[in-house]
Short mmCIF file of C-alpha atoms and ligand atoms in Angstrom, two decimals:
data_model
loop_
_atom_site.label_atom_id
_atom_site.label_comp_id
_atom_site.label_asym_id
_atom_site.label_seq_id
_atom_site.Cartn_x
_atom_site.Cartn_y
_atom_site.Cartn_z
CA UNK A 1 17.18 -55.08 58.06
CA UNK A 2 18.29 -54.62 61.45
CA UNK A 3 18.38 -58.17 63.01
CA UNK A 4 19.60 -57.44 66.14
CA UNK A 5 18.40 -54.39 67.67
CA UNK A 6 17.41 -55.00 71.91
CA UNK A 7 14.79 -52.70 73.32
CA UNK A 8 15.65 -50.78 76.77
CA UNK A 9 16.70 -52.40 79.19
CA UNK A 10 16.80 -49.26 81.63
CA UNK A 11 15.10 -48.99 84.43
CA UNK A 12 12.91 -46.13 83.10
CA UNK A 13 11.93 -48.44 80.12
CA UNK A 14 10.84 -51.01 82.71
CA UNK A 15 8.82 -48.92 85.01
CA UNK A 16 7.75 -47.74 82.02
CA UNK A 17 6.04 -51.46 80.76
CA UNK A 18 4.60 -51.88 84.08
CA UNK A 19 2.65 -48.56 83.42
CA UNK A 20 1.83 -49.22 79.94
CA UNK A 21 1.09 -52.77 80.65
CA UNK A 22 -1.49 -51.93 83.76
CA UNK A 23 -2.95 -48.87 81.88
CA UNK A 24 -5.75 -50.53 79.68
CA UNK A 25 -6.61 -48.71 76.28
CA UNK A 26 -9.37 -50.94 74.90
CA UNK A 27 -11.49 -52.75 77.68
CA UNK A 28 -13.69 -55.99 76.37
CA UNK A 29 -14.22 -59.18 78.57
CA UNK A 30 -13.05 -62.68 77.59
CA UNK A 31 -15.98 -65.39 77.79
CA UNK A 32 -15.93 -68.41 75.52
CA UNK A 33 -17.78 -71.46 75.73
CA UNK A 34 -14.63 -73.73 75.06
CA UNK A 35 -11.10 -72.66 76.05
CA UNK A 36 -9.50 -71.38 73.26
CA UNK A 37 -5.78 -71.52 71.93
CA UNK A 38 -3.89 -69.43 68.83
CA UNK A 39 -0.33 -70.38 68.45
CA UNK A 40 1.31 -67.59 67.03
CA UNK A 41 4.64 -66.75 65.15
CA UNK A 42 5.71 -63.71 64.71
CA UNK A 43 7.86 -61.63 61.79
CA UNK A 44 7.72 -64.83 60.28
CA UNK A 45 9.99 -67.56 59.05
CA UNK A 46 9.17 -70.17 56.23
CA UNK A 47 9.68 -72.55 59.24
CA UNK A 48 6.57 -71.42 61.14
CA UNK A 49 4.91 -73.74 58.38
CA UNK A 50 6.05 -76.93 60.43
CA UNK A 51 3.70 -75.41 63.08
CA UNK A 52 0.88 -74.70 60.53
CA UNK A 53 1.16 -78.49 59.52
CA UNK A 54 1.01 -79.83 63.77
CA UNK A 55 -1.99 -77.32 64.66
CA UNK A 56 -4.15 -78.67 60.93
CA UNK A 57 -3.68 -82.30 62.12
CA UNK A 58 -5.54 -81.32 65.31
CA UNK A 59 -7.84 -79.62 62.79
CA UNK A 60 -6.79 -76.05 64.55
CA UNK A 61 -5.24 -72.86 62.48
CA UNK A 62 -2.91 -70.14 63.84
CA UNK A 63 -1.69 -67.05 63.23
CA UNK A 64 1.76 -65.24 61.46
CA UNK A 65 2.60 -62.12 62.26
CA UNK A 66 4.04 -60.47 59.23
CA UNK A 67 7.43 -57.74 59.39
CA UNK A 68 6.99 -56.90 55.31
CA UNK A 69 10.63 -55.49 55.46
CA UNK A 70 11.58 -58.59 56.34
CA UNK A 71 9.78 -60.28 53.45
CA UNK A 72 12.01 -62.85 51.09
CA UNK A 73 14.95 -62.28 53.12
CA UNK A 74 17.34 -64.36 55.02
CA UNK A 75 17.33 -64.26 59.07
CA UNK A 76 21.15 -64.77 60.03
CA UNK A 77 19.57 -66.73 63.13
CA UNK A 78 15.81 -67.73 61.76
CA UNK A 79 16.55 -68.54 57.98
CA UNK A 80 14.76 -67.84 55.57
CA UNK A 81 11.91 -65.30 55.63
CA UNK A 82 8.35 -65.28 54.27
CA UNK A 83 7.28 -64.09 50.96
CA UNK A 84 4.62 -63.51 48.88
CA UNK A 85 3.82 -67.65 48.16
CA UNK A 86 4.29 -67.77 52.03
CA UNK A 87 1.73 -65.55 52.16
CA UNK A 88 -0.44 -67.15 49.38
CA UNK A 89 0.08 -70.96 51.21
CA UNK A 90 -1.11 -70.23 54.38
CA UNK A 91 -4.05 -68.29 53.40
CA UNK A 92 -5.61 -71.14 51.32
CA UNK A 93 -4.19 -73.40 54.25
CA UNK A 94 -7.29 -71.10 56.86
CA UNK A 95 -4.93 -69.34 58.71
CA UNK A 96 -4.85 -65.87 59.24
CA UNK A 97 -2.09 -63.16 58.20
CA UNK A 98 -1.48 -60.64 60.55
CA UNK A 99 0.64 -57.37 60.90
CA UNK A 100 3.97 -56.60 62.74
CA UNK A 101 4.78 -53.47 61.44
CA UNK A 102 7.07 -53.21 58.25
CA UNK A 103 10.66 -52.21 60.18
CA UNK A 104 10.19 -53.87 63.07
CA UNK A 105 9.94 -50.81 64.80
CA UNK A 106 10.12 -50.61 68.91
CA UNK A 107 6.26 -49.12 69.74
CA UNK A 108 7.52 -48.14 72.72
CA UNK A 109 10.33 -45.84 71.66
CA UNK A 110 8.80 -44.57 68.58
CA UNK A 111 6.48 -41.77 68.31
CA UNK A 112 2.68 -42.00 67.02
CA UNK A 113 2.84 -40.52 63.66
CA UNK A 114 5.55 -42.79 63.33
CA UNK A 115 4.04 -45.67 64.42
CA UNK A 116 0.53 -44.89 62.11
CA UNK A 117 3.32 -44.69 58.35
CA UNK A 118 5.39 -47.54 59.44
CA UNK A 119 2.20 -49.90 60.24
CA UNK A 120 0.52 -48.51 56.89
CA UNK A 121 3.64 -49.15 55.26
CA UNK A 122 3.24 -52.94 56.65
CA UNK A 123 -0.45 -53.12 55.71
CA UNK A 124 0.08 -51.76 52.15
CA UNK A 125 3.23 -54.28 51.39
CA UNK A 126 0.91 -56.93 52.27
CA UNK A 127 -1.37 -55.81 50.02
CA UNK A 128 1.12 -55.63 47.58
CA UNK A 129 2.43 -59.09 47.92
CA UNK A 130 -0.77 -60.33 46.58
CA UNK A 131 -3.10 -60.59 50.46
CA UNK A 132 -5.65 -58.75 49.82
CA UNK A 133 -7.92 -59.51 53.22
CA UNK A 134 -8.88 -57.25 55.60
CA UNK A 135 -6.29 -57.31 58.45
CA UNK A 136 -6.93 -57.45 61.52
CA UNK A 137 -4.76 -58.79 63.87
CA UNK A 138 -1.52 -57.19 65.27
CA UNK A 139 1.57 -58.28 67.13
CA UNK A 140 3.72 -55.41 68.64
CA UNK A 141 7.48 -55.82 67.55
CA UNK A 142 9.33 -57.23 71.23
CA UNK A 143 5.96 -56.71 73.13
CA UNK A 144 7.18 -52.89 73.27
CA UNK A 145 4.15 -50.22 73.42
CA UNK A 146 2.79 -46.98 74.78
CA UNK A 147 -0.53 -46.20 76.04
CA UNK A 148 -1.25 -43.98 72.66
CA UNK A 149 -0.08 -46.38 70.30
CA UNK A 150 -2.57 -48.82 72.35
CA UNK A 151 -5.44 -46.95 71.56
CA UNK A 152 -4.47 -46.77 67.79
CA UNK A 153 -3.54 -50.22 67.40
CA UNK A 154 -7.20 -50.95 69.16
CA UNK A 155 -9.08 -48.92 66.79
CA UNK A 156 -7.31 -50.07 63.57
CA UNK A 157 -7.11 -53.67 64.83
CA UNK A 158 -9.76 -56.34 66.90
CA UNK A 159 -6.53 -58.11 68.37
CA UNK A 160 -3.22 -56.67 69.61
CA UNK A 161 -0.63 -59.09 71.03
CA UNK A 162 2.24 -58.30 73.20
CA UNK A 163 4.72 -60.78 75.13
CA UNK A 164 3.46 -60.37 78.70
CA UNK A 165 2.94 -64.03 80.01
CA UNK A 166 -0.56 -64.79 81.29
CA UNK A 167 -3.90 -66.45 80.06
CA UNK A 168 -6.40 -63.60 78.56
CA UNK A 169 -9.90 -64.90 81.05
CA UNK A 170 -12.33 -62.10 82.45
CA UNK A 171 -11.44 -58.30 81.92
CA UNK A 172 -8.32 -57.69 79.21
CA UNK A 173 -7.02 -55.16 77.39
CA UNK A 174 -7.79 -56.56 73.49
CA UNK A 175 -4.53 -54.27 72.53
CA UNK A 176 -2.61 -55.66 74.40
CA UNK A 177 -2.97 -59.55 74.91
CA UNK A 178 -0.99 -61.43 76.59
CA UNK A 179 0.98 -64.62 75.45
CA UNK A 180 3.27 -66.84 76.65
CA UNK A 181 6.65 -67.92 74.91
CA UNK A 182 7.41 -71.31 73.49
CA UNK A 183 11.26 -71.89 72.84
CA UNK A 184 13.50 -74.70 73.71
CA UNK A 185 14.34 -74.76 77.29
CA UNK A 186 12.75 -76.96 79.91
CA UNK A 187 11.49 -73.56 81.51
CA UNK A 188 9.59 -72.47 78.19
CA UNK A 189 8.08 -76.28 78.40
CA UNK A 190 6.80 -76.12 82.14
CA UNK A 191 5.28 -72.51 81.96
CA UNK A 192 3.19 -73.44 78.53
CA UNK A 193 2.34 -76.74 80.14
CA UNK A 194 1.37 -74.37 83.11
CA UNK A 195 -0.24 -71.94 80.89
CA UNK A 196 -2.45 -74.45 79.34
CA UNK A 197 -4.05 -75.91 82.17
CA UNK A 198 -4.82 -73.02 83.59
CA UNK A 199 -6.55 -71.72 80.52
CA UNK A 200 -8.46 -74.88 80.36
CA UNK A 201 -9.48 -74.69 83.90
CA UNK A 202 -10.43 -70.97 83.53
CA UNK A 203 -12.67 -71.25 80.37
CA UNK A 204 -9.88 -68.67 79.06
CA UNK A 205 -8.05 -67.42 76.11
CA UNK A 206 -4.39 -68.80 75.81
CA UNK A 207 -1.71 -67.31 73.07
CA UNK A 208 1.73 -68.83 71.98
CA UNK A 209 4.30 -67.33 69.98
CA UNK A 210 7.50 -67.95 68.85
CA UNK A 211 9.12 -67.42 65.57
CA UNK A 212 10.85 -70.64 63.87
CA UNK A 213 9.31 -74.15 64.22
CA UNK A 214 11.89 -77.65 63.90
CA UNK A 215 13.84 -80.11 64.89
CA UNK A 216 16.27 -77.81 65.67
CA UNK A 217 14.94 -74.37 66.20
CA UNK A 218 16.84 -71.50 66.46
CA UNK A 219 17.15 -69.69 69.80
CA UNK A 220 13.81 -67.44 69.10
CA UNK A 221 12.10 -71.04 67.77
CA UNK A 222 10.40 -73.97 69.42
CA UNK A 223 10.49 -77.65 68.84
CA UNK A 224 8.04 -78.56 66.71
CA UNK A 225 7.74 -81.80 69.31
CA UNK A 226 6.58 -79.06 71.94
CA UNK A 227 4.09 -77.38 69.52
CA UNK A 228 2.69 -81.05 68.74
CA UNK A 229 2.44 -81.70 73.11
CA UNK A 230 0.33 -78.51 73.30
CA UNK A 231 -1.79 -78.97 70.41
CA UNK A 232 -1.96 -82.44 71.27
CA UNK A 233 -3.22 -81.74 75.30
CA UNK A 234 -5.68 -78.47 74.14
CA UNK A 235 -7.68 -81.38 71.83
CA UNK A 236 -7.97 -83.73 74.06
CA UNK A 237 -9.33 -80.93 76.43
CA UNK A 238 -11.75 -79.87 74.14
CA UNK A 239 -10.01 -76.32 73.13
CA UNK A 240 -10.24 -74.46 70.10
CA UNK A 241 -7.02 -73.84 68.34
CA UNK A 242 -8.00 -70.63 66.29
CA UNK A 243 -6.24 -68.11 64.76
CA UNK A 244 -6.68 -64.13 66.31
CA UNK A 245 -9.74 -62.95 64.83
CA UNK A 246 -11.37 -65.90 64.81
CA UNK A 247 -10.24 -66.10 68.41
CA UNK A 248 -11.76 -62.82 69.61
CA UNK A 249 -14.91 -63.69 67.44
CA UNK A 250 -15.07 -67.13 70.14
CA UNK A 251 -14.73 -65.12 73.11
CA UNK A 252 -16.81 -62.55 72.22
CA UNK A 253 -14.33 -59.86 72.25
CA UNK A 254 -15.78 -58.91 68.82
CA UNK A 255 -18.72 -60.00 66.59
ZN1 ZN B 301 8.91 -60.01 65.56
#
């Protein structure tokens, strides 16, 4: 497992990222009765279950995007990663398991055939680990994607989640939904609170994403106190805390 890959920061890659972001592959209309907040955890470390505990306290559920080559491994940064028991426990507790590719593939760089094979292996490995439910949510590793990748993800999954910040409201691309990162800095907290406020005012759909959750999270993780604060504020404002596919249904993105 390669734990340290970084997507290209070249000017060409940056331009491509903007072009891909604006070219919608699967247009959908987001119009929920109540604002919907979807907390998501990528890769994912076992410490993400601390996030599940917080959501459940507020009557909510979340989404966990599983990168299957990391299953049973120990990340040098995020600690122990999920395993078959973690999947079973989350399923039992009503959370959603999503796909995140098998090898944490950069979908902006790989050819479509490679993307199809890699995500196919992701789904097969989940099923072999005892997760037999239909997997209908996907998150692009690093948020990286291409137009053909978005088209294919839109055919196979109900939702594809990226990492471009913002609230999903009105006309959106359901194969590259926006998401706001949660982390330890004051800037992360400010941005998250501003996005939550905007989502509540516009009756939109807001994804948060992070990795591990704890009192002192890794550089990729979020403090448990921040999840607590956001979940509390969202619940107080009458928002629904739902996993990606229930969120999509509540927003009218799928049946
Ligand atoms: Zn990831």
